[in-house]
PDB file of C-alpha atoms in Angstrom:
ATOM      1  CA  UNK A 189      55.175 -40.266 112.988  1.00 53.00           C
ATOM      2  CA  UNK A 190      56.564 -38.299 109.843  1.00 79.00           C
ATOM      3  CA  UNK A 191      55.825 -34.705 111.380  1.00 93.00           C
ATOM      4  CA  UNK A 192      55.577 -32.928 114.596  1.00 96.00           C
ATOM      5  CA  UNK A 193      52.013 -34.020 115.869  1.00 97.00           C
ATOM      6  CA  UNK A 194      49.934 -31.326 117.975  1.00 97.00           C
ATOM      7  CA  UNK A 195      46.776 -31.971 120.156  1.00 97.00           C
ATOM      8  CA  UNK A 196      44.053 -31.158 120.235  1.00 97.00           C
ATOM      9  CA  UNK A 197      44.130 -29.129 117.058  1.00 96.00           C
ATOM     10  CA  UNK A 198      41.117 -27.168 118.079  1.00 97.00           C
ATOM     11  CA  UNK A 199      40.405 -26.202 121.941  1.00 97.00           C
ATOM     12  CA  UNK A 200      37.207 -24.066 122.984  1.00 98.00           C
ATOM     13  CA  UNK A 201      37.323 -23.261 127.161  1.00 97.00           C
ATOM     14  CA  UNK A 202      35.862 -21.050 129.057  1.00 97.00           C
ATOM     15  CA  UNK A 203      37.802 -18.112 130.901  1.00 97.00           C
ATOM     16  CA  UNK A 204      39.084 -19.430 134.280  1.00 97.00           C
ATOM     17  CA  UNK A 205      39.766 -23.395 133.070  1.00 98.00           C
ATOM     18  CA  UNK A 206      42.994 -24.888 132.504  1.00 98.00           C
ATOM     19  CA  UNK A 207      44.003 -26.035 129.414  1.00 98.00           C
ATOM     20  CA  UNK A 208      46.868 -28.380 128.092  1.00 98.00           C
ATOM     21  CA  UNK A 209      48.319 -28.559 124.796  1.00 98.00           C
ATOM     22  CA  UNK A 210      50.348 -31.288 123.391  1.00 98.00           C
ATOM     23  CA  UNK A 211      53.425 -31.920 121.306  1.00 98.00           C
ATOM     24  CA  UNK A 212      54.815 -35.194 119.616  1.00 97.00           C
ATOM     25  CA  UNK A 213      57.949 -33.753 117.973  1.00 96.00           C
ATOM     26  CA  UNK A 214      59.750 -35.982 115.238  1.00 95.00           C
ATOM     27  CA  UNK A 215      61.352 -38.788 116.681  1.00 92.00           C
ATOM     28  CA  UNK A 216      65.194 -38.092 117.655  1.00 90.00           C
ATOM     29  CA  UNK A 217      64.512 -34.300 117.592  1.00 91.00           C
ATOM     30  CA  UNK A 218      66.397 -33.050 120.678  1.00 89.00           C
ATOM     31  CA  UNK A 219      65.312 -29.436 120.337  1.00 91.00           C
ATOM     32  CA  UNK A 220      61.698 -28.455 120.740  1.00 93.00           C
ATOM     33  CA  UNK A 221      60.265 -24.747 120.383  1.00 93.00           C
ATOM     34  CA  UNK A 222      56.705 -23.316 121.091  1.00 96.00           C
ATOM     35  CA  UNK A 223      55.455 -20.159 119.573  1.00 95.00           C
ATOM     36  CA  UNK A 224      52.091 -18.163 119.932  1.00 96.00           C
ATOM     37  CA  UNK A 225      50.268 -16.830 117.150  1.00 94.00           C
ATOM     38  CA  UNK A 226      47.506 -14.469 117.649  1.00 93.00           C
ATOM     39  CA  UNK A 227      44.963 -13.420 114.769  1.00 88.00           C
ATOM     40  CA  UNK A 228      47.140 -11.680 111.985  1.00 84.00           C
ATOM     41  CA  UNK A 229      50.240 -11.528 114.202  1.00 87.00           C
ATOM     42  CA  UNK A 230      53.578 -12.767 113.846  1.00 87.00           C
ATOM     43  CA  UNK A 231      55.217 -15.896 115.575  1.00 90.00           C
ATOM     44  CA  UNK A 232      55.789 -15.132 119.394  1.00 92.00           C
ATOM     45  CA  UNK A 233      58.315 -17.208 121.054  1.00 91.00           C
ATOM     46  CA  UNK A 234      57.385 -18.700 124.369  1.00 95.00           C
ATOM     47  CA  UNK A 235      59.963 -21.307 125.146  1.00 93.00           C
ATOM     48  CA  UNK A 236      62.581 -23.732 124.322  1.00 90.00           C
ATOM     49  CA  UNK A 237      63.734 -27.371 125.271  1.00 91.00           C
ATOM     50  CA  UNK A 238      67.179 -28.984 125.118  1.00 88.00           C
ATOM     51  CA  UNK A 239      66.165 -32.829 125.815  1.00 89.00           C
ATOM     52  CA  UNK A 240      64.119 -32.185 128.998  1.00 91.00           C
ATOM     53  CA  UNK A 241      65.564 -29.297 130.399  1.00 90.00           C
ATOM     54  CA  UNK A 242      64.179 -25.747 129.020  1.00 88.00           C
ATOM     55  CA  UNK A 243      66.965 -23.074 129.005  1.00 83.00           C
ATOM     56  CA  UNK A 244      65.011 -20.381 128.017  1.00 85.00           C
ATOM     57  CA  UNK A 245      61.637 -19.679 129.314  1.00 87.00           C
ATOM     58  CA  UNK A 246      61.710 -15.821 128.568  1.00 87.00           C
ATOM     59  CA  UNK A 247      58.827 -15.924 126.079  1.00 91.00           C
ATOM     60  CA  UNK A 248      56.270 -17.016 128.299  1.00 94.00           C
ATOM     61  CA  UNK A 249      54.222 -14.521 129.189  1.00 94.00           C
ATOM     62  CA  UNK A 250      52.912 -14.969 132.615  1.00 93.00           C
ATOM     63  CA  UNK A 251      52.964 -17.455 135.433  1.00 94.00           C
ATOM     64  CA  UNK A 252      49.860 -19.134 134.302  1.00 97.00           C
ATOM     65  CA  UNK A 253      51.989 -20.473 131.517  1.00 97.00           C
ATOM     66  CA  UNK A 254      54.026 -23.465 132.096  1.00 96.00           C
ATOM     67  CA  UNK A 255      55.796 -26.095 129.900  1.00 97.00           C
ATOM     68  CA  UNK A 256      57.376 -29.730 130.835  1.00 96.00           C
ATOM     69  CA  UNK A 257      59.139 -32.469 128.069  1.00 96.00           C
ATOM     70  CA  UNK A 258      59.693 -35.751 129.340  1.00 91.00           C
ATOM     71  CA  UNK A 259      61.760 -38.397 128.067  1.00 89.00           C
ATOM     72  CA  UNK A 260      63.082 -36.177 125.498  1.00 85.00           C
ATOM     73  CA  UNK A 261      60.172 -36.207 123.453  1.00 92.00           C
ATOM     74  CA  UNK A 262      56.692 -35.312 123.940  1.00 96.00           C
ATOM     75  CA  UNK A 263      55.725 -31.957 125.382  1.00 97.00           C
ATOM     76  CA  UNK A 264      53.402 -30.101 127.543  1.00 98.00           C
ATOM     77  CA  UNK A 265      52.048 -26.413 127.366  1.00 98.00           C
ATOM     78  CA  UNK A 266      49.742 -25.837 130.240  1.00 98.00           C
ATOM     79  CA  UNK A 267      47.984 -22.555 130.489  1.00 98.00           C
ATOM     80  CA  UNK A 268      46.050 -22.329 134.178  1.00 98.00           C
ATOM     81  CA  UNK A 269      42.907 -19.963 134.486  1.00 98.00           C
ATOM     82  CA  UNK A 270      42.569 -19.062 130.939  1.00 98.00           C
ATOM     83  CA  UNK A 271      41.957 -15.734 129.842  1.00 97.00           C
ATOM     84  CA  UNK A 272      40.444 -14.459 126.732  1.00 97.00           C
ATOM     85  CA  UNK A 273      43.810 -12.751 125.470  1.00 96.00           C
ATOM     86  CA  UNK A 274      45.089 -16.293 125.350  1.00 97.00           C
ATOM     87  CA  UNK A 275      43.295 -17.312 122.569  1.00 97.00           C
ATOM     88  CA  UNK A 276      45.783 -18.209 119.881  1.00 97.00           C
ATOM     89  CA  UNK A 277      47.370 -20.858 117.614  1.00 96.00           C
ATOM     90  CA  UNK A 278      49.964 -22.628 119.904  1.00 98.00           C
ATOM     91  CA  UNK A 279      52.691 -23.720 117.348  1.00 97.00           C
ATOM     92  CA  UNK A 280      55.479 -26.429 118.514  1.00 97.00           C
ATOM     93  CA  UNK A 281      58.509 -27.364 116.328  1.00 95.00           C
ATOM     94  CA  UNK A 282      61.257 -29.595 116.625  1.00 94.00           C
ATOM     95  CA  UNK A 283      64.855 -29.437 115.473  1.00 90.00           C
ATOM     96  CA  UNK A 284      67.402 -31.991 115.201  1.00 85.00           C
ATOM     97  CA  UNK A 285      70.009 -30.246 116.201  1.00 76.00           C
ATOM     98  CA  UNK A 286      70.044 -27.745 119.029  1.00 68.00           C
ATOM     99  CA  UNK A 287      70.667 -24.277 117.398  1.00 63.00           C
ATOM    100  CA  UNK A 288      70.056 -25.247 114.306  1.00 70.00           C
ATOM    101  CA  UNK A 289      67.574 -22.811 112.338  1.00 73.00           C
ATOM    102  CA  UNK A 290      65.959 -25.910 110.132  1.00 86.00           C
ATOM    103  CA  UNK A 291      62.887 -25.921 112.211  1.00 91.00           C
ATOM    104  CA  UNK A 292      59.844 -28.900 111.522  1.00 94.00           C
ATOM    105  CA  UNK A 293      56.398 -26.952 112.913  1.00 95.00           C
ATOM    106  CA  UNK A 294      53.455 -28.967 113.906  1.00 96.00           C
ATOM    107  CA  UNK A 295      49.915 -27.685 112.215  1.00 94.00           C
ATOM    108  CA  UNK A 296      49.277 -25.848 115.566  1.00 96.00           C
ATOM    109  CA  UNK A 297      46.550 -26.429 118.464  1.00 97.00           C
ATOM    110  CA  UNK A 298      44.146 -23.158 118.030  1.00 97.00           C
ATOM    111  CA  UNK A 299      42.711 -22.264 121.502  1.00 98.00           C
ATOM    112  CA  UNK A 300      39.668 -20.112 121.785  1.00 98.00           C
ATOM    113  CA  UNK A 301      38.884 -18.853 125.409  1.00 97.00           C
ATOM    114  CA  UNK A 302      35.287 -17.820 125.768  1.00 96.00           C
TER     115      UNK A 302
ATOM    116  CA  UNK B1060      71.109 -12.981 116.107  1.00 57.00           C
ATOM    117  CA  UNK B1061      70.892 -10.461 113.352  1.00 62.00           C
ATOM    118  CA  UNK B1062      68.006  -8.809 112.927  1.00 84.00           C
ATOM    119  CA  UNK B1063      66.252  -8.691 109.525  1.00 92.00           C
ATOM    120  CA  UNK B1064      63.915  -6.256 107.816  1.00 93.00           C
ATOM    121  CA  UNK B1065      61.294  -7.691 105.305  1.00 95.00           C
ATOM    122  CA  UNK B1066      58.817  -5.320 103.387  1.00 96.00           C
ATOM    123  CA  UNK B1067      55.358  -6.000 105.041  1.00 95.00           C
ATOM    124  CA  UNK B1068      53.430  -6.783 101.655  1.00 97.00           C
ATOM    125  CA  UNK B1069      54.357  -7.426  97.865  1.00 97.00           C
ATOM    126  CA  UNK B1070      52.130  -9.024  95.140  1.00 97.00           C
ATOM    127  CA  UNK B1071      53.200 -11.042  92.058  1.00 97.00           C
ATOM    128  CA  UNK B1072      51.138 -12.217  88.995  1.00 97.00           C
ATOM    129  CA  UNK B1073      50.650 -15.730  88.802  1.00 97.00           C
ATOM    130  CA  UNK B1074      53.418 -17.139  86.526  1.00 97.00           C
ATOM    131  CA  UNK B1075      55.674 -14.379  87.438  1.00 97.00           C
ATOM    132  CA  UNK B1076      58.753 -14.440  89.199  1.00 97.00           C
ATOM    133  CA  UNK B1077      58.292 -13.555  92.730  1.00 98.00           C
ATOM    134  CA  UNK B1078      61.595 -11.809  94.299  1.00 98.00           C
ATOM    135  CA  UNK B1079      61.250 -11.347  97.849  1.00 98.00           C
ATOM    136  CA  UNK B1080      63.925  -9.059  99.525  1.00 97.00           C
ATOM    137  CA  UNK B1081      65.433  -9.367 102.964  1.00 96.00           C
ATOM    138  CA  UNK B1082      68.011  -7.037 104.683  1.00 95.00           C
ATOM    139  CA  UNK B1083      70.022  -8.306 107.040  1.00 92.00           C
ATOM    140  CA  UNK B1084      73.133  -5.671 107.521  1.00 90.00           C
ATOM    141  CA  UNK B1085      74.132  -6.851 110.708  1.00 88.00           C
ATOM    142  CA  UNK B1086      74.412 -10.309 109.917  1.00 88.00           C
ATOM    143  CA  UNK B1087      77.942 -11.966 111.383  1.00 86.00           C
ATOM    144  CA  UNK B1088      80.040 -14.323 109.639  1.00 85.00           C
ATOM    145  CA  UNK B1089      78.657 -17.582 110.625  1.00 84.00           C
ATOM    146  CA  UNK B1090      75.376 -16.495 110.855  1.00 88.00           C
ATOM    147  CA  UNK B1091      73.026 -18.692 107.808  1.00 91.00           C
ATOM    148  CA  UNK B1092      70.049 -16.722 106.238  1.00 93.00           C
ATOM    149  CA  UNK B1093      66.790 -19.282 106.407  1.00 93.00           C
ATOM    150  CA  UNK B1094      63.599 -18.849 104.753  1.00 96.00           C
ATOM    151  CA  UNK B1095      60.299 -19.990 105.780  1.00 96.00           C
ATOM    152  CA  UNK B1096      56.832 -19.467 104.714  1.00 96.00           C
ATOM    153  CA  UNK B1097      53.050 -20.006 106.335  1.00 95.00           C
ATOM    154  CA  UNK B1098      50.269 -20.424 104.047  1.00 94.00           C
ATOM    155  CA  UNK B1099      47.376 -19.534 105.784  1.00 86.00           C
ATOM    156  CA  UNK B1100      46.199 -21.735 109.206  1.00 78.00           C
ATOM    157  CA  UNK B1101      49.209 -23.908 108.500  1.00 88.00           C
ATOM    158  CA  UNK B1102      52.545 -24.266 110.524  1.00 91.00           C
ATOM    159  CA  UNK B1103      55.668 -22.462 109.103  1.00 93.00           C
ATOM    160  CA  UNK B1104      57.339 -24.523 106.416  1.00 95.00           C
ATOM    161  CA  UNK B1105      60.975 -24.512 105.686  1.00 94.00           C
ATOM    162  CA  UNK B1106      62.022 -23.379 102.395  1.00 96.00           C
ATOM    163  CA  UNK B1107      65.698 -22.787 101.953  1.00 96.00           C
ATOM    164  CA  UNK B1108      69.054 -21.526 103.733  1.00 94.00           C
ATOM    165  CA  UNK B1109      72.431 -20.501 102.689  1.00 94.00           C
ATOM    166  CA  UNK B1110      75.589 -18.934 103.802  1.00 92.00           C
ATOM    167  CA  UNK B1111      77.391 -16.843 101.227  1.00 91.00           C
ATOM    168  CA  UNK B1112      76.804 -19.036  98.074  1.00 87.00           C
ATOM    169  CA  UNK B1113      73.818 -18.834  96.051  1.00 94.00           C
ATOM    170  CA  UNK B1114      71.209 -21.840  96.706  1.00 96.00           C
ATOM    171  CA  UNK B1115      68.603 -23.461  94.572  1.00 96.00           C
ATOM    172  CA  UNK B1116      66.096 -26.126  95.380  1.00 96.00           C
ATOM    173  CA  UNK B1117      62.498 -27.745  93.994  1.00 94.00           C
ATOM    174  CA  UNK B1118      60.953 -24.739  95.946  1.00 94.00           C
ATOM    175  CA  UNK B1119      62.790 -21.557  95.434  1.00 97.00           C
ATOM    176  CA  UNK B1120      66.221 -20.111  94.650  1.00 97.00           C
ATOM    177  CA  UNK B1121      68.361 -17.771  97.287  1.00 98.00           C
ATOM    178  CA  UNK B1122      70.482 -15.098  96.060  1.00 97.00           C
ATOM    179  CA  UNK B1123      73.051 -13.477  98.852  1.00 96.00           C
ATOM    180  CA  UNK B1124      74.838 -10.485  97.868  1.00 95.00           C
ATOM    181  CA  UNK B1125      78.510 -10.670  98.152  1.00 94.00           C
ATOM    182  CA  UNK B1126      78.877  -8.766 101.427  1.00 93.00           C
ATOM    183  CA  UNK B1127      75.991 -10.856 102.650  1.00 93.00           C
ATOM    184  CA  UNK B1128      73.822  -7.921 103.836  1.00 93.00           C
ATOM    185  CA  UNK B1129      70.844  -8.541 102.231  1.00 95.00           C
ATOM    186  CA  UNK B1130      69.370 -11.593 100.270  1.00 96.00           C
ATOM    187  CA  UNK B1131      66.577 -12.465  98.009  1.00 97.00           C
ATOM    188  CA  UNK B1132      64.316 -15.394  97.552  1.00 98.00           C
ATOM    189  CA  UNK B1133      62.916 -15.984  94.422  1.00 98.00           C
ATOM    190  CA  UNK B1134      60.003 -18.300  93.037  1.00 97.00           C
ATOM    191  CA  UNK B1135      60.603 -18.565  89.684  1.00 96.00           C
ATOM    192  CA  UNK B1136      56.878 -19.051  88.593  1.00 95.00           C
ATOM    193  CA  UNK B1137      54.450 -18.259  91.273  1.00 97.00           C
ATOM    194  CA  UNK B1138      51.295 -19.832  91.488  1.00 97.00           C
ATOM    195  CA  UNK B1139      48.156 -19.133  93.880  1.00 97.00           C
ATOM    196  CA  UNK B1140      49.029 -21.716  96.174  1.00 95.00           C
ATOM    197  CA  UNK B1141      52.586 -19.900  96.812  1.00 97.00           C
ATOM    198  CA  UNK B1142      50.364 -16.816  98.594  1.00 97.00           C
ATOM    199  CA  UNK B1143      51.775 -17.059 102.397  1.00 97.00           C
ATOM    200  CA  UNK B1144      53.724 -15.148 104.829  1.00 96.00           C
ATOM    201  CA  UNK B1145      57.274 -15.409 103.807  1.00 97.00           C
ATOM    202  CA  UNK B1146      59.824 -15.102 106.634  1.00 96.00           C
ATOM    203  CA  UNK B1147      63.312 -14.379 106.697  1.00 95.00           C
ATOM    204  CA  UNK B1148      66.030 -15.265 109.427  1.00 91.00           C
ATOM    205  CA  UNK B1149      69.456 -15.161 110.689  1.00 88.00           C
ATOM    206  CA  UNK B1150      71.222 -17.965 112.327  1.00 83.00           C
ATOM    207  CA  UNK B1151      74.150 -19.394 113.695  1.00 76.00           C
ATOM    208  CA  UNK B1152      74.894 -22.735 112.688  1.00 68.00           C
ATOM    209  CA  UNK B1153      77.685 -23.758 114.966  1.00 65.00           C
ATOM    210  CA  UNK B1154      75.662 -25.275 117.650  1.00 63.00           C
ATOM    211  CA  UNK B1155      74.658 -24.670 120.962  1.00 68.00           C
ATOM    212  CA  UNK B1156      71.223 -22.813 121.805  1.00 72.00           C
ATOM    213  CA  UNK B1157      70.098 -19.556 120.119  1.00 74.00           C
ATOM    214  CA  UNK B1158      66.697 -18.301 120.359  1.00 77.00           C
ATOM    215  CA  UNK B1159      64.680 -18.887 117.068  1.00 83.00           C
ATOM    216  CA  UNK B1160      62.545 -15.521 116.219  1.00 83.00           C
ATOM    217  CA  UNK B1161      60.363 -14.766 113.243  1.00 86.00           C
ATOM    218  CA  UNK B1162      59.592 -11.107 112.342  1.00 84.00           C
ATOM    219  CA  UNK B1163      56.640 -10.522 110.800  1.00 86.00           C
ATOM    220  CA  UNK B1164      57.633 -11.274 107.168  1.00 94.00           C
ATOM    221  CA  UNK B1165      56.384 -10.267 103.926  1.00 96.00           C
ATOM    222  CA  UNK B1166      52.925 -11.562 102.826  1.00 96.00           C
ATOM    223  CA  UNK B1167      52.953 -12.124  99.446  1.00 98.00           C
ATOM    224  CA  UNK B1168      49.849 -12.388  97.251  1.00 98.00           C
ATOM    225  CA  UNK B1169      49.898 -14.206  93.983  1.00 97.00           C
ATOM    226  CA  UNK B1170      47.382 -12.463  91.905  1.00 97.00           C
ATOM    227  CA  UNK B1171      45.619 -14.253  89.057  1.00 95.00           C
TER     228      UNK B1171
END
């Protein structure tokens, strides 16, 4: 596609359920980032992928959060046993070159945990 | 990465120039200044970046001081659609991994 695609755009789930959020980066982009944005807050870095490896997972808030990337393309962010404080917009961005500051963002996945 | 500081909010009259400042006093010689904006409920959008020369594109102009310790993003004729949060970040373009972190930015309100 022309841009970064994220799905689902909206997800409502019950506390304790697992959720998967998907990111399709721009074709050929080697770097991929996940961010979280709570209501009225700034962007919180979660994890960075270079190819399929994640050299920086320092932003993942707990062991309930995990992410993977396959084929150097699609990435999935998984949240296990969701809590209400996980409610936020999860944003994915890709970049054609590792370490370059020009990121292309998707429109985000809005997660609501009831 | 160099830390950047921005005012939390600014107002600008529609049709006037919006000048958004950013302080990056600890920026190193190989770090570029990048600007992004985030319109409500959308993903952040790249605006412009520069190293030491002033830059202009179809969206904005970027003025970087000679000592590179600060910069200003200029929207020459602000419209209501420019109401957004504007983020200034400083990053090296030398390759290799670097964490790209966004601060809290400046919330620009364009007033009719």
